[in-house]
Amino acid sequence: MNTQDVIRLATQHLGGLSGHIFDLLEISKPVSLDSAADISKIISKLSAFLGNLIEINTVEFLNEKGDFSDFGEWERQDPGFPDLIFRGSVQPTPGLEIKAWLPLATEITARFKDSQNHFKFDQTHVAILAWLPEKIIYGKPRILDICVVSGLSVAIARDTHYHDPPDYLVLEPEDTSTRTANLQQTNTNGHKFQGSHEEFLEAQKLVDSWGPEGRIYKPTPEYQTLLRQLLNKYKYRLDTNYPKMDRICHPEIEKFKENIYSLQVSGMTVGQWNKLLLSRKESQIKSALQKHLDIRDESIDELLD
């Protein structure tokens, strides 16, 4: 069994989690429409917490499969990248980065900053697990579907989408290979041009001098040296929104989002629930919660029974 075999097999097993209900936590049914409307505003805050729980359970889930036992076992790294690695006889070490996505949020807020150089052997894949409470805002977490894509493909899509010199630069981390493991850097960063119009025209001429492929991103030291000339000569701002996975235009991730938003859950599509709950139109939200989730204002006597 080689690296790609391990990842392929893990992907198949993860696909079996679609529709699975995790008995990790349970949100009680709201006792009033007001409390339901309030919960709908904060439900997305659970995603980070649940993501950690899913990582823990995914390790146990994969190790329960007999396919891997002769070659090693899955382990969780906290902290560390990727979240899960397959420790054993298979080299390069297979890995899975787990991203939990609650599609009631505005976007997939998970970031992916690791350099293309980190994925030379395509040994790490990204698993996006879309989840919702069973009843939209209450119940146990249920996996809607899972998308597993190559980490290298995500890094390439990100760099292709963002990099546009001299306006926007994607920069590799400096060489930290001689440092201890906990001090080594693998994250890229995005920088937005902040100079004057005249400086921008001057910077364009500099980029033009790099030749016809000068604007095509490369994670090589030679190309990074050219980019740092711009960074050192002109004013740039570090982009704090770089690089959310929702914005990198990765074809498989975009298709996954489309499929998730079209799923029917509790009387409406996920996309319709998303649009409604983000609208902040409380009367319409309460009406939908009452109609589709049977949430109503309960009396004191009913609560005490």
Short mmCIF file of C-alpha atoms in Angstrom, two decimals:
data_model
loop_
_atom_site.label_atom_id
_atom_site.label_comp_id
_atom_site.label_asym_id
_atom_site.label_seq_id
_atom_site.Cartn_x
_atom_site.Cartn_y
_atom_site.Cartn_z
CA MET A 1 0.00 0.00 0.00
CA ASN A 2 1.41 3.41 -0.98
CA THR A 3 0.53 6.98 0.01
CA GLN A 4 -2.18 7.44 -2.60
CA ASP A 5 -3.70 4.05 -1.73
CA VAL A 6 -4.05 5.11 1.92
CA ILE A 7 -5.63 8.45 1.01
CA ARG A 8 -7.95 6.84 -1.57
CA LEU A 9 -9.12 4.26 0.96
CA ALA A 10 -9.60 6.87 3.69
CA THR A 11 -11.62 9.00 1.26
CA GLN A 12 -13.91 6.06 0.51
CA HIS A 13 -14.49 5.44 4.21
CA LEU A 14 -15.13 9.13 4.91
CA GLY A 15 -17.74 9.12 2.16
CA GLY A 16 -19.65 6.64 4.31
CA LEU A 17 -20.10 9.35 6.94
CA SER A 18 -22.56 11.22 4.71
CA GLY A 19 -25.84 11.36 6.65
CA HIS A 20 -24.13 10.18 9.83
CA ILE A 21 -25.36 11.72 13.09
CA PHE A 22 -22.60 12.35 15.62
CA ASP A 23 -23.60 11.59 19.20
CA LEU A 24 -21.16 14.26 20.41
CA LEU A 25 -23.50 16.95 21.65
CA GLU A 26 -27.13 17.93 21.31
CA ILE A 27 -28.75 21.34 21.15
CA SER A 28 -32.10 21.34 22.89
CA LYS A 29 -35.21 22.45 21.05
CA PRO A 30 -35.84 26.17 21.71
CA VAL A 31 -38.80 26.86 24.01
CA SER A 32 -39.87 30.00 22.17
CA LEU A 33 -39.67 31.64 18.78
CA ASP A 34 -37.59 34.46 20.26
CA SER A 35 -34.97 32.05 21.62
CA ALA A 36 -35.01 30.13 18.31
CA ALA A 37 -34.33 33.33 16.39
CA ASP A 38 -31.47 34.16 18.77
CA ILE A 39 -29.95 30.68 18.41
CA SER A 40 -30.06 30.99 14.62
CA LYS A 41 -27.73 34.00 14.91
CA ILE A 42 -25.03 32.19 16.91
CA ILE A 43 -25.26 28.58 15.74
CA SER A 44 -22.21 29.07 13.47
CA LYS A 45 -20.01 29.56 16.56
CA LEU A 46 -20.27 25.82 17.15
CA SER A 47 -18.42 24.96 13.95
CA ALA A 48 -14.87 25.38 15.32
CA PHE A 49 -15.68 23.38 18.45
CA LEU A 50 -17.42 20.66 16.48
CA GLY A 51 -14.53 20.56 14.01
CA ASN A 52 -12.20 19.47 16.81
CA LEU A 53 -14.66 16.82 17.95
CA ILE A 54 -15.02 15.54 14.40
CA GLU A 55 -11.21 15.28 14.08
CA ILE A 56 -11.08 13.11 17.21
CA ASN A 57 -13.92 10.90 16.05
CA THR A 58 -12.55 10.62 12.51
CA VAL A 59 -9.31 9.10 13.85
CA GLU A 60 -11.30 6.50 15.77
CA PHE A 61 -13.59 5.89 12.80
CA LEU A 62 -10.70 5.25 10.38
CA ASN A 63 -8.72 3.10 12.81
CA GLU A 64 -11.75 0.88 13.32
CA LYS A 65 -11.46 -0.11 9.65
CA GLY A 66 -9.31 -3.19 9.27
CA ASP A 67 -7.81 -2.02 5.98
CA PHE A 68 -5.07 0.05 7.63
CA SER A 69 -3.92 -2.09 10.57
CA ASP A 70 -1.14 -3.95 8.72
CA PHE A 71 0.52 -0.71 7.64
CA GLY A 72 0.02 1.73 10.55
CA GLU A 73 -2.66 3.82 12.22
CA TRP A 74 -4.18 7.27 12.00
CA GLU A 75 -3.14 9.88 14.57
CA ARG A 76 -4.41 13.35 15.35
CA GLN A 77 -1.94 16.25 15.50
CA ASP A 78 -2.88 19.13 17.78
CA PRO A 79 -1.40 21.54 16.99
CA GLY A 80 0.11 20.67 13.68
CA PHE A 81 -0.57 20.34 9.97
CA PRO A 82 -2.30 18.33 8.72
CA ASP A 83 -4.86 17.46 11.39
CA LEU A 84 -4.58 13.70 10.81
CA ILE A 85 -1.54 11.69 9.72
CA PHE A 86 -1.10 8.00 8.98
CA ARG A 87 1.80 6.85 11.12
CA GLY A 88 3.39 3.64 9.92
CA SER A 89 5.37 2.06 7.11
CA VAL A 90 3.89 4.13 4.27
CA GLN A 91 6.04 7.00 3.00
CA PRO A 92 5.62 9.88 2.26
CA THR A 93 3.32 10.13 5.30
CA PRO A 94 -0.34 10.40 4.19
CA GLY A 95 -2.34 13.16 5.83
CA LEU A 96 -5.81 14.68 6.02
CA GLU A 97 -6.63 18.27 6.91
CA ILE A 98 -10.16 18.40 8.32
CA LYS A 99 -12.36 21.45 7.69
CA ALA A 100 -15.83 21.51 9.27
CA TRP A 101 -18.29 23.74 7.43
CA LEU A 102 -21.67 24.87 8.71
CA PRO A 103 -23.45 26.05 5.53
CA LEU A 104 -25.63 28.48 7.47
CA ALA A 105 -22.54 30.70 7.74
CA THR A 106 -21.80 33.30 5.08
CA GLU A 107 -19.00 31.24 3.53
CA ILE A 108 -16.47 28.49 4.11
CA THR A 109 -14.32 30.51 6.49
CA ALA A 110 -11.57 27.90 6.79
CA ARG A 111 -8.21 29.16 5.55
CA PHE A 112 -5.56 27.25 3.66
CA LYS A 113 -2.15 28.92 3.70
CA ASP A 114 0.34 26.10 3.27
CA SER A 115 2.83 26.37 0.44
CA GLN A 116 2.69 24.28 -2.73
CA ASN A 117 6.16 23.10 -1.72
CA HIS A 118 4.60 21.29 1.23
CA PHE A 119 2.72 18.99 -1.16
CA LYS A 120 5.47 17.85 -3.52
CA PHE A 121 4.25 14.25 -3.29
CA ASP A 122 0.53 15.13 -3.07
CA GLN A 123 0.56 13.35 0.28
CA THR A 124 -1.97 15.55 2.05
CA HIS A 125 -5.65 15.94 1.15
CA VAL A 126 -8.30 18.30 2.51
CA ALA A 127 -11.59 16.90 3.80
CA ILE A 128 -14.46 19.40 4.04
CA LEU A 129 -17.32 18.08 6.17
CA ALA A 130 -20.56 20.01 5.73
CA TRP A 131 -22.80 19.62 8.77
CA LEU A 132 -26.02 20.93 10.28
CA PRO A 133 -27.95 20.21 13.44
CA GLU A 134 -30.64 17.61 12.67
CA LYS A 135 -33.33 20.31 12.78
CA ILE A 136 -31.38 23.25 11.33
CA ILE A 137 -30.83 25.00 14.70
CA TYR A 138 -31.31 22.16 17.19
CA GLY A 139 -30.62 18.47 17.60
CA LYS A 140 -27.42 16.49 17.12
CA PRO A 141 -24.87 17.36 14.40
CA ARG A 142 -25.49 15.51 11.14
CA ILE A 143 -22.99 15.25 8.29
CA LEU A 144 -24.65 16.40 5.07
CA ASP A 145 -21.83 15.40 2.75
CA ILE A 146 -18.05 15.29 2.48
CA CYS A 147 -15.66 16.63 -0.13
CA VAL A 148 -12.06 15.38 -0.23
CA VAL A 149 -9.62 17.17 -2.54
CA SER A 150 -5.89 17.21 -3.07
CA GLY A 151 -4.07 19.71 -0.86
CA LEU A 152 -1.79 20.52 -3.79
CA SER A 153 -4.79 21.35 -5.98
CA VAL A 154 -6.10 23.72 -3.29
CA ALA A 155 -2.74 25.48 -2.99
CA ILE A 156 -2.45 25.86 -6.78
CA ALA A 157 -6.02 27.18 -7.08
CA ARG A 158 -5.36 29.67 -4.28
CA ASP A 159 -2.11 30.97 -5.76
CA THR A 160 -3.59 31.18 -9.26
CA HIS A 161 -6.63 33.08 -7.98
CA TYR A 162 -4.82 35.61 -5.80
CA HIS A 163 -1.46 36.20 -7.46
CA ASP A 164 -1.52 39.21 -9.80
CA PRO A 165 1.75 41.15 -9.70
CA PRO A 166 2.34 43.94 -9.04
CA ASP A 167 -1.19 44.46 -7.62
CA TYR A 168 -1.24 41.34 -5.46
CA LEU A 169 1.66 39.13 -4.40
CA VAL A 170 1.61 35.64 -2.94
CA LEU A 171 4.84 35.09 -1.05
CA GLU A 172 6.38 31.86 0.18
CA PRO A 173 7.82 31.63 3.69
CA GLU A 174 11.54 32.15 4.00
CA ASP A 175 13.72 29.04 4.29
CA THR A 176 13.39 27.78 7.88
CA SER A 177 14.51 24.18 7.23
CA THR A 178 17.41 24.50 9.67
CA ARG A 179 15.10 25.37 12.56
CA THR A 180 13.51 22.86 14.91
CA ALA A 181 10.20 21.41 13.69
CA ASN A 182 8.03 23.70 15.83
CA LEU A 183 9.71 26.80 14.37
CA GLN A 184 9.62 25.83 10.70
CA GLN A 185 7.30 27.93 8.52
CA THR A 186 5.19 26.54 5.66
CA ASN A 187 2.53 29.26 5.33
CA THR A 188 2.26 31.63 2.38
CA ASN A 189 0.97 35.19 2.75
CA GLY A 190 -0.89 37.62 0.49
CA HIS A 191 0.19 41.26 0.01
CA LYS A 192 -1.91 44.01 -1.63
CA PHE A 193 -0.27 46.97 -3.39
CA GLN A 194 -0.71 50.27 -1.50
CA GLY A 195 1.52 52.66 -3.47
CA SER A 196 0.55 55.58 -5.69
CA HIS A 197 -0.70 55.34 -9.27
CA GLU A 198 2.67 56.43 -10.57
CA GLU A 199 4.44 53.83 -8.47
CA PHE A 200 2.06 51.16 -9.76
CA LEU A 201 2.89 51.99 -13.38
CA GLU A 202 6.57 51.80 -12.50
CA ALA A 203 6.03 48.43 -10.79
CA GLN A 204 4.20 47.14 -13.86
CA LYS A 205 7.23 47.90 -16.01
CA LEU A 206 9.41 45.97 -13.56
CA VAL A 207 7.09 42.94 -13.79
CA ASP A 208 7.02 43.24 -17.60
CA SER A 209 10.80 42.93 -17.58
CA TRP A 210 10.45 39.42 -16.10
CA GLY A 211 9.23 38.11 -19.46
CA PRO A 212 5.99 36.54 -20.77
CA GLU A 213 5.69 34.13 -17.81
CA GLY A 214 6.57 36.73 -15.20
CA ARG A 215 3.02 36.90 -13.88
CA ILE A 216 2.60 33.13 -13.54
CA TYR A 217 3.06 32.08 -9.93
CA LYS A 218 5.97 29.86 -9.01
CA PRO A 219 6.96 28.77 -5.49
CA THR A 220 10.63 28.62 -6.53
CA PRO A 221 13.35 30.62 -4.72
CA GLU A 222 14.26 32.41 -7.99
CA TYR A 223 10.73 33.70 -8.58
CA GLN A 224 10.27 34.61 -4.93
CA THR A 225 13.39 36.77 -5.13
CA LEU A 226 11.74 38.74 -7.95
CA LEU A 227 8.57 39.22 -5.89
CA ARG A 228 10.54 40.43 -2.88
CA GLN A 229 12.03 43.15 -5.07
CA LEU A 230 8.51 44.57 -5.37
CA LEU A 231 7.79 44.10 -1.68
CA ASN A 232 11.00 45.89 -0.70
CA LYS A 233 10.61 48.75 -3.18
CA TYR A 234 6.89 49.57 -2.86
CA LYS A 235 4.31 49.76 -0.12
CA TYR A 236 2.20 46.64 0.39
CA ARG A 237 -0.44 45.68 2.95
CA LEU A 238 -0.61 42.20 4.46
CA ASP A 239 -4.02 40.79 3.51
CA THR A 240 -5.67 39.41 6.66
CA ASN A 241 -8.51 37.82 4.65
CA TYR A 242 -6.10 35.68 2.65
CA PRO A 243 -6.82 32.89 1.80
CA LYS A 244 -10.35 31.76 2.71
CA MET A 245 -11.20 28.55 0.89
CA ASP A 246 -14.56 29.93 -0.20
CA ARG A 247 -12.81 32.51 -2.39
CA ILE A 248 -10.16 30.53 -4.25
CA CYS A 249 -12.46 29.23 -7.03
CA HIS A 250 -11.45 25.57 -6.70
CA PRO A 251 -13.72 23.68 -9.16
CA GLU A 252 -14.42 20.67 -6.91
CA ILE A 253 -15.08 22.83 -3.86
CA GLU A 254 -17.39 25.10 -5.86
CA LYS A 255 -19.34 22.06 -7.09
CA PHE A 256 -19.54 20.72 -3.53
CA LYS A 257 -20.95 24.03 -2.28
CA GLU A 258 -23.53 24.02 -5.06
CA ASN A 259 -24.63 20.49 -4.15
CA ILE A 260 -24.88 21.29 -0.44
CA TYR A 261 -26.97 24.42 -0.98
CA SER A 262 -29.41 22.43 -3.13
CA LEU A 263 -30.09 19.77 -0.47
CA GLN A 264 -33.57 19.70 1.04
CA VAL A 265 -33.52 19.93 4.84
CA SER A 266 -36.57 20.55 7.03
CA GLY A 267 -38.85 21.83 4.31
CA MET A 268 -36.43 24.13 2.44
CA THR A 269 -33.09 23.86 0.65
CA VAL A 270 -29.95 24.58 2.64
CA GLY A 271 -29.38 27.59 0.39
CA GLN A 272 -32.83 28.96 1.25
CA TRP A 273 -32.20 28.48 4.97
CA ASN A 274 -28.84 30.19 4.57
CA LYS A 275 -30.35 33.19 2.79
CA LEU A 276 -33.23 33.48 5.25
CA LEU A 277 -31.19 33.25 8.45
CA LEU A 278 -28.60 35.72 7.17
CA SER A 279 -31.33 38.21 6.19
CA ARG A 280 -32.00 39.17 9.84
CA LYS A 281 -35.71 39.49 8.92
CA GLU A 282 -37.01 38.24 12.24
CA SER A 283 -40.68 38.00 11.35
CA GLN A 284 -39.90 35.82 8.30
CA ILE A 285 -37.37 33.76 10.25
CA LYS A 286 -39.84 33.09 13.06
CA SER A 287 -42.54 32.18 10.56
CA ALA A 288 -40.28 29.61 8.87
CA LEU A 289 -39.07 28.17 12.19
CA GLN A 290 -42.67 27.76 13.34
CA LYS A 291 -43.83 26.23 10.06
CA HIS A 292 -40.96 23.85 9.34
CA LEU A 293 -39.53 23.08 12.80
CA ASP A 294 -42.73 23.23 14.85
CA ILE A 295 -41.24 25.75 17.26
CA ARG A 296 -43.77 27.72 19.24
CA ASP A 297 -43.98 29.73 22.43
CA GLU A 298 -44.61 27.35 25.31
CA SER A 299 -46.36 28.26 28.53
CA ILE A 300 -44.75 27.99 31.97
CA ASP A 301 -46.97 25.02 32.79
CA GLU A 302 -45.82 23.19 29.65
CA LEU A 303 -42.17 23.82 30.49
CA LEU A 304 -42.63 22.43 34.01
CA ASP A 305 -44.41 19.27 32.89
#
